[in-house]
Amino acid sequence: MRFLAFALVCLFATNAGAQTNSAEVERAVAALSAIWRPIEGAVTPTTINAACTGAVEEIAAIEAALPPVLTPDSLQRVRGLRGMLIIPAGDVTGWLYVFPPRALDWVTPGMGRVSVVSEADGFLALQDGAGQSVSLQLGRAGQWPMMRIREADGSTLNYVGCAPAG
């Protein structure tokens, strides 16, 4: 996993641009850095555990799917099977790598950026690999980190943070 993060940082370090250091943004990136898996049905310990089954193996599968030559175009073809893998982009505040699942075909994989809309309420705006804004909300369900993704039609999808990334 460290090799993947290092390779991605090297690839995009010059494209990241300058962004002011922000403790809010740094906390948001740290909170997002995980493999997020969808929860089927009500949020319960049973559905959370079911969602997380195979999460570590999915990280390895995404890493194995990376092309030998990393470019913005080649990274846009890498997707998770069920989960969304989010990896911090190293020392560049706010930048990260997003590998969404196939079910979120409207989210473009690749290098993205996060901004904080309301830290108190957990609202974030994630810019995906194509520059499109994706509305997120972070929270917790007991010991598990939770993420809500707002779809274009206004519906929300629940994801659980199963394993840290980066």
PDB file of C-alpha atoms in Angstrom, residues 5-157:
ATOM      1  CA  ALA A   5       0.678   5.890  -2.331  1.00  0.00           C
ATOM      2  CA  PHE A   6       4.282   6.830  -3.139  1.00  0.00           C
ATOM      3  CA  ALA A   7       3.834   6.112  -6.861  1.00  0.00           C
ATOM      4  CA  LEU A   8       0.662   8.160  -7.026  1.00  0.00           C
ATOM      5  CA  VAL A   9       2.248  11.079  -5.170  1.00  0.00           C
ATOM      6  CA  CYS A  10       5.192  11.073  -7.562  1.00  0.00           C
ATOM      7  CA  LEU A  11       2.867  10.991 -10.556  1.00  0.00           C
ATOM      8  CA  PHE A  12       0.732  13.944  -9.564  1.00  0.00           C
ATOM      9  CA  ALA A  13       2.908  16.030  -7.266  1.00  0.00           C
ATOM     10  CA  THR A  14       3.544  18.640  -9.920  1.00  0.00           C
ATOM     11  CA  ASN A  15      -0.140  18.793 -10.939  1.00  0.00           C
ATOM     12  CA  ALA A  16      -1.488  19.247  -7.452  1.00  0.00           C
ATOM     13  CA  GLY A  17      -1.029  22.990  -7.311  1.00  0.00           C
ATOM     14  CA  ALA A  18      -0.893  25.068  -4.201  1.00  0.00           C
ATOM     15  CA  GLN A  19      -3.571  25.004  -1.576  1.00  0.00           C
ATOM     16  CA  THR A  20      -3.379  26.762   1.744  1.00  0.00           C
ATOM     17  CA  ASN A  21      -2.684  24.509   4.710  1.00  0.00           C
ATOM     18  CA  SER A  22      -5.862  23.977   6.593  1.00  0.00           C
ATOM     19  CA  ALA A  23      -6.292  21.876   9.694  1.00  0.00           C
ATOM     20  CA  GLU A  24      -9.916  21.221   8.669  1.00  0.00           C
ATOM     21  CA  VAL A  25      -8.891  19.898   5.259  1.00  0.00           C
ATOM     22  CA  GLU A  26      -6.097  17.772   6.746  1.00  0.00           C
ATOM     23  CA  ARG A  27      -8.583  16.219   9.192  1.00  0.00           C
ATOM     24  CA  ALA A  28     -11.028  15.591   6.333  1.00  0.00           C
ATOM     25  CA  VAL A  29      -8.379  13.808   4.243  1.00  0.00           C
ATOM     26  CA  ALA A  30      -7.344  11.696   7.225  1.00  0.00           C
ATOM     27  CA  ALA A  31     -10.976  10.775   7.919  1.00  0.00           C
ATOM     28  CA  LEU A  32     -11.626   9.855   4.254  1.00  0.00           C
ATOM     29  CA  SER A  33      -8.488   7.714   3.853  1.00  0.00           C
ATOM     30  CA  ALA A  34     -10.009   4.240   3.871  1.00  0.00           C
ATOM     31  CA  ILE A  35     -11.782   1.590   1.865  1.00  0.00           C
ATOM     32  CA  TRP A  36     -15.471   2.481   2.095  1.00  0.00           C
ATOM     33  CA  ARG A  37     -17.983  -0.301   1.465  1.00  0.00           C
ATOM     34  CA  PRO A  38     -21.740   0.063   0.882  1.00  0.00           C
ATOM     35  CA  ILE A  39     -24.177  -1.000   3.565  1.00  0.00           C
ATOM     36  CA  GLU A  40     -27.168  -3.017   2.388  1.00  0.00           C
ATOM     37  CA  GLY A  41     -30.334  -2.190   4.347  1.00  0.00           C
ATOM     38  CA  ALA A  42     -30.449  -0.725   7.832  1.00  0.00           C
ATOM     39  CA  VAL A  43     -27.215   0.261   9.566  1.00  0.00           C
ATOM     40  CA  THR A  44     -26.669  -2.474  12.161  1.00  0.00           C
ATOM     41  CA  PRO A  45     -23.587  -4.305  13.444  1.00  0.00           C
ATOM     42  CA  THR A  46     -24.581  -7.260  11.244  1.00  0.00           C
ATOM     43  CA  THR A  47     -24.884  -5.206   8.028  1.00  0.00           C
ATOM     44  CA  ILE A  48     -21.680  -3.319   8.840  1.00  0.00           C
ATOM     45  CA  ASN A  49     -19.731  -6.547   9.381  1.00  0.00           C
ATOM     46  CA  ALA A  50     -21.184  -7.986   6.172  1.00  0.00           C
ATOM     47  CA  ALA A  51     -20.179  -4.837   4.259  1.00  0.00           C
ATOM     48  CA  CYS A  52     -16.603  -5.052   5.510  1.00  0.00           C
ATOM     49  CA  THR A  53     -16.094  -8.710   4.638  1.00  0.00           C
ATOM     50  CA  GLY A  54     -13.394  -8.794   1.948  1.00  0.00           C
ATOM     51  CA  ALA A  55     -12.418  -5.116   2.271  1.00  0.00           C
ATOM     52  CA  VAL A  56      -8.685  -5.748   2.761  1.00  0.00           C
ATOM     53  CA  GLU A  57      -8.657  -8.102  -0.215  1.00  0.00           C
ATOM     54  CA  GLU A  58     -10.391  -5.414  -2.283  1.00  0.00           C
ATOM     55  CA  ILE A  59      -7.586  -2.941  -1.486  1.00  0.00           C
ATOM     56  CA  ALA A  60      -5.098  -5.509  -2.820  1.00  0.00           C
ATOM     57  CA  ALA A  61      -7.235  -6.047  -5.955  1.00  0.00           C
ATOM     58  CA  ILE A  62      -7.359  -2.303  -6.674  1.00  0.00           C
ATOM     59  CA  GLU A  63      -3.608  -2.055  -6.188  1.00  0.00           C
ATOM     60  CA  ALA A  64      -3.107  -5.007  -8.581  1.00  0.00           C
ATOM     61  CA  ALA A  65      -5.346  -3.316 -11.175  1.00  0.00           C
ATOM     62  CA  LEU A  66      -3.094  -0.264 -11.420  1.00  0.00           C
ATOM     63  CA  PRO A  67      -1.576   0.029 -14.878  1.00  0.00           C
ATOM     64  CA  PRO A  68       2.207  -0.156 -15.337  1.00  0.00           C
ATOM     65  CA  VAL A  69       2.245   3.455 -16.552  1.00  0.00           C
ATOM     66  CA  LEU A  70       0.335   5.780 -14.231  1.00  0.00           C
ATOM     67  CA  THR A  71      -1.340   8.700 -15.988  1.00  0.00           C
ATOM     68  CA  PRO A  72      -4.572  10.568 -15.280  1.00  0.00           C
ATOM     69  CA  ASP A  73      -6.214   8.661 -18.158  1.00  0.00           C
ATOM     70  CA  SER A  74      -4.980   5.235 -17.072  1.00  0.00           C
ATOM     71  CA  LEU A  75      -6.064   5.826 -13.456  1.00  0.00           C
ATOM     72  CA  GLN A  76      -9.586   6.683 -14.609  1.00  0.00           C
ATOM     73  CA  ARG A  77     -10.025   3.033 -15.617  1.00  0.00           C
ATOM     74  CA  VAL A  78      -9.272   1.680 -12.117  1.00  0.00           C
ATOM     75  CA  ARG A  79     -12.357   0.989  -9.994  1.00  0.00           C
ATOM     76  CA  GLY A  80     -13.200  -0.889  -6.842  1.00  0.00           C
ATOM     77  CA  LEU A  81     -15.375  -3.990  -6.963  1.00  0.00           C
ATOM     78  CA  ARG A  82     -17.774  -2.922  -4.189  1.00  0.00           C
ATOM     79  CA  GLY A  83     -15.941  -0.254  -2.233  1.00  0.00           C
ATOM     80  CA  MET A  84     -14.480   3.193  -2.736  1.00  0.00           C
ATOM     81  CA  LEU A  85     -10.772   3.403  -1.943  1.00  0.00           C
ATOM     82  CA  ILE A  86      -9.565   6.880  -0.966  1.00  0.00           C
ATOM     83  CA  ILE A  87      -5.814   7.423  -0.501  1.00  0.00           C
ATOM     84  CA  PRO A  88      -4.168  10.674   0.646  1.00  0.00           C
ATOM     85  CA  ALA A  89      -1.790  12.315  -1.830  1.00  0.00           C
ATOM     86  CA  GLY A  90       1.037  12.727   0.648  1.00  0.00           C
ATOM     87  CA  ASP A  91       2.212  16.197   1.560  1.00  0.00           C
ATOM     88  CA  VAL A  92      -0.195  18.101  -0.680  1.00  0.00           C
ATOM     89  CA  THR A  93      -3.043  19.251   1.568  1.00  0.00           C
ATOM     90  CA  GLY A  94      -6.509  18.371   0.344  1.00  0.00           C
ATOM     91  CA  TRP A  95      -5.467  16.167  -2.576  1.00  0.00           C
ATOM     92  CA  LEU A  96      -6.225  12.473  -2.651  1.00  0.00           C
ATOM     93  CA  TYR A  97      -6.771   9.554  -4.991  1.00  0.00           C
ATOM     94  CA  VAL A  98     -10.277   8.192  -5.441  1.00  0.00           C
ATOM     95  CA  PHE A  99     -11.081   4.734  -6.803  1.00  0.00           C
ATOM     96  CA  PRO A 100     -14.895   4.385  -6.673  1.00  0.00           C
ATOM     97  CA  PRO A 101     -16.777   1.131  -7.183  1.00  0.00           C
ATOM     98  CA  ARG A 102     -18.435   0.260 -10.457  1.00  0.00           C
ATOM     99  CA  ALA A 103     -21.829   0.992  -8.871  1.00  0.00           C
ATOM    100  CA  LEU A 104     -20.822   4.670  -8.627  1.00  0.00           C
ATOM    101  CA  ASP A 105     -20.152   4.985 -12.346  1.00  0.00           C
ATOM    102  CA  TRP A 106     -20.887   8.728 -12.179  1.00  0.00           C
ATOM    103  CA  VAL A 107     -17.811   9.264  -9.922  1.00  0.00           C
ATOM    104  CA  THR A 108     -14.602   9.440 -11.978  1.00  0.00           C
ATOM    105  CA  PRO A 109     -11.533   7.641 -10.574  1.00  0.00           C
ATOM    106  CA  GLY A 110      -8.174   9.394 -10.271  1.00  0.00           C
ATOM    107  CA  MET A 111      -6.729  12.328  -8.428  1.00  0.00           C
ATOM    108  CA  GLY A 112      -9.256  14.421  -6.560  1.00  0.00           C
ATOM    109  CA  ARG A 113      -9.465  17.084  -3.937  1.00  0.00           C
ATOM    110  CA  VAL A 114     -11.554  17.564  -0.834  1.00  0.00           C
ATOM    111  CA  SER A 115     -12.867  20.751   0.704  1.00  0.00           C
ATOM    112  CA  VAL A 116     -14.737  21.203   3.949  1.00  0.00           C
ATOM    113  CA  VAL A 117     -18.259  22.595   3.717  1.00  0.00           C
ATOM    114  CA  SER A 118     -19.081  22.254   7.456  1.00  0.00           C
ATOM    115  CA  GLU A 119     -16.693  20.426   9.740  1.00  0.00           C
ATOM    116  CA  ALA A 120     -19.172  20.482  12.627  1.00  0.00           C
ATOM    117  CA  ASP A 121     -21.778  18.659  10.529  1.00  0.00           C
ATOM    118  CA  GLY A 122     -19.274  16.464   8.641  1.00  0.00           C
ATOM    119  CA  PHE A 123     -20.159  17.916   5.215  1.00  0.00           C
ATOM    120  CA  LEU A 124     -17.445  17.694   2.562  1.00  0.00           C
ATOM    121  CA  ALA A 125     -17.181  18.332  -1.154  1.00  0.00           C
ATOM    122  CA  LEU A 126     -15.068  15.792  -3.005  1.00  0.00           C
ATOM    123  CA  GLN A 127     -13.810  16.753  -6.436  1.00  0.00           C
ATOM    124  CA  ASP A 128     -13.397  13.520  -8.411  1.00  0.00           C
ATOM    125  CA  GLY A 129     -10.902  12.657 -11.166  1.00  0.00           C
ATOM    126  CA  ALA A 130     -12.921  14.645 -13.728  1.00  0.00           C
ATOM    127  CA  GLY A 131     -13.361  17.705 -11.495  1.00  0.00           C
ATOM    128  CA  GLN A 132     -17.006  16.922 -10.697  1.00  0.00           C
ATOM    129  CA  SER A 133     -18.169  17.722  -7.149  1.00  0.00           C
ATOM    130  CA  VAL A 134     -19.515  14.875  -5.014  1.00  0.00           C
ATOM    131  CA  SER A 135     -21.326  15.750  -1.758  1.00  0.00           C
ATOM    132  CA  LEU A 136     -20.275  13.664   1.243  1.00  0.00           C
ATOM    133  CA  GLN A 137     -21.101  13.600   4.918  1.00  0.00           C
ATOM    134  CA  LEU A 138     -18.923  11.865   7.491  1.00  0.00           C
ATOM    135  CA  GLY A 139     -20.157  10.552  10.817  1.00  0.00           C
ATOM    136  CA  ARG A 140     -20.056   7.520  13.076  1.00  0.00           C
ATOM    137  CA  ALA A 141     -22.249   4.574  13.932  1.00  0.00           C
ATOM    138  CA  GLY A 142     -20.842   3.381  17.232  1.00  0.00           C
ATOM    139  CA  GLN A 143     -17.202   2.466  16.611  1.00  0.00           C
ATOM    140  CA  TRP A 144     -17.490   2.566  12.806  1.00  0.00           C
ATOM    141  CA  PRO A 145     -16.794   5.581  10.591  1.00  0.00           C
ATOM    142  CA  MET A 146     -19.683   6.224   8.223  1.00  0.00           C
ATOM    143  CA  MET A 147     -19.928   8.175   4.967  1.00  0.00           C
ATOM    144  CA  ARG A 148     -23.047   9.304   3.158  1.00  0.00           C
ATOM    145  CA  ILE A 149     -22.783  10.012  -0.547  1.00  0.00           C
ATOM    146  CA  ARG A 150     -25.440  12.244  -2.069  1.00  0.00           C
ATOM    147  CA  GLU A 151     -26.431  11.211  -5.578  1.00  0.00           C
ATOM    148  CA  ALA A 152     -27.536  13.716  -8.224  1.00  0.00           C
ATOM    149  CA  ASP A 153     -31.208  12.833  -7.609  1.00  0.00           C
ATOM    150  CA  GLY A 154     -30.830  13.742  -3.909  1.00  0.00           C
ATOM    151  CA  SER A 155     -30.845  10.187  -2.564  1.00  0.00           C
ATOM    152  CA  THR A 156     -28.090   9.131  -0.190  1.00  0.00           C
ATOM    153  CA  LEU A 157     -25.974   5.997  -0.042  1.00  0.00           C
TER     154      LEU A 157
END
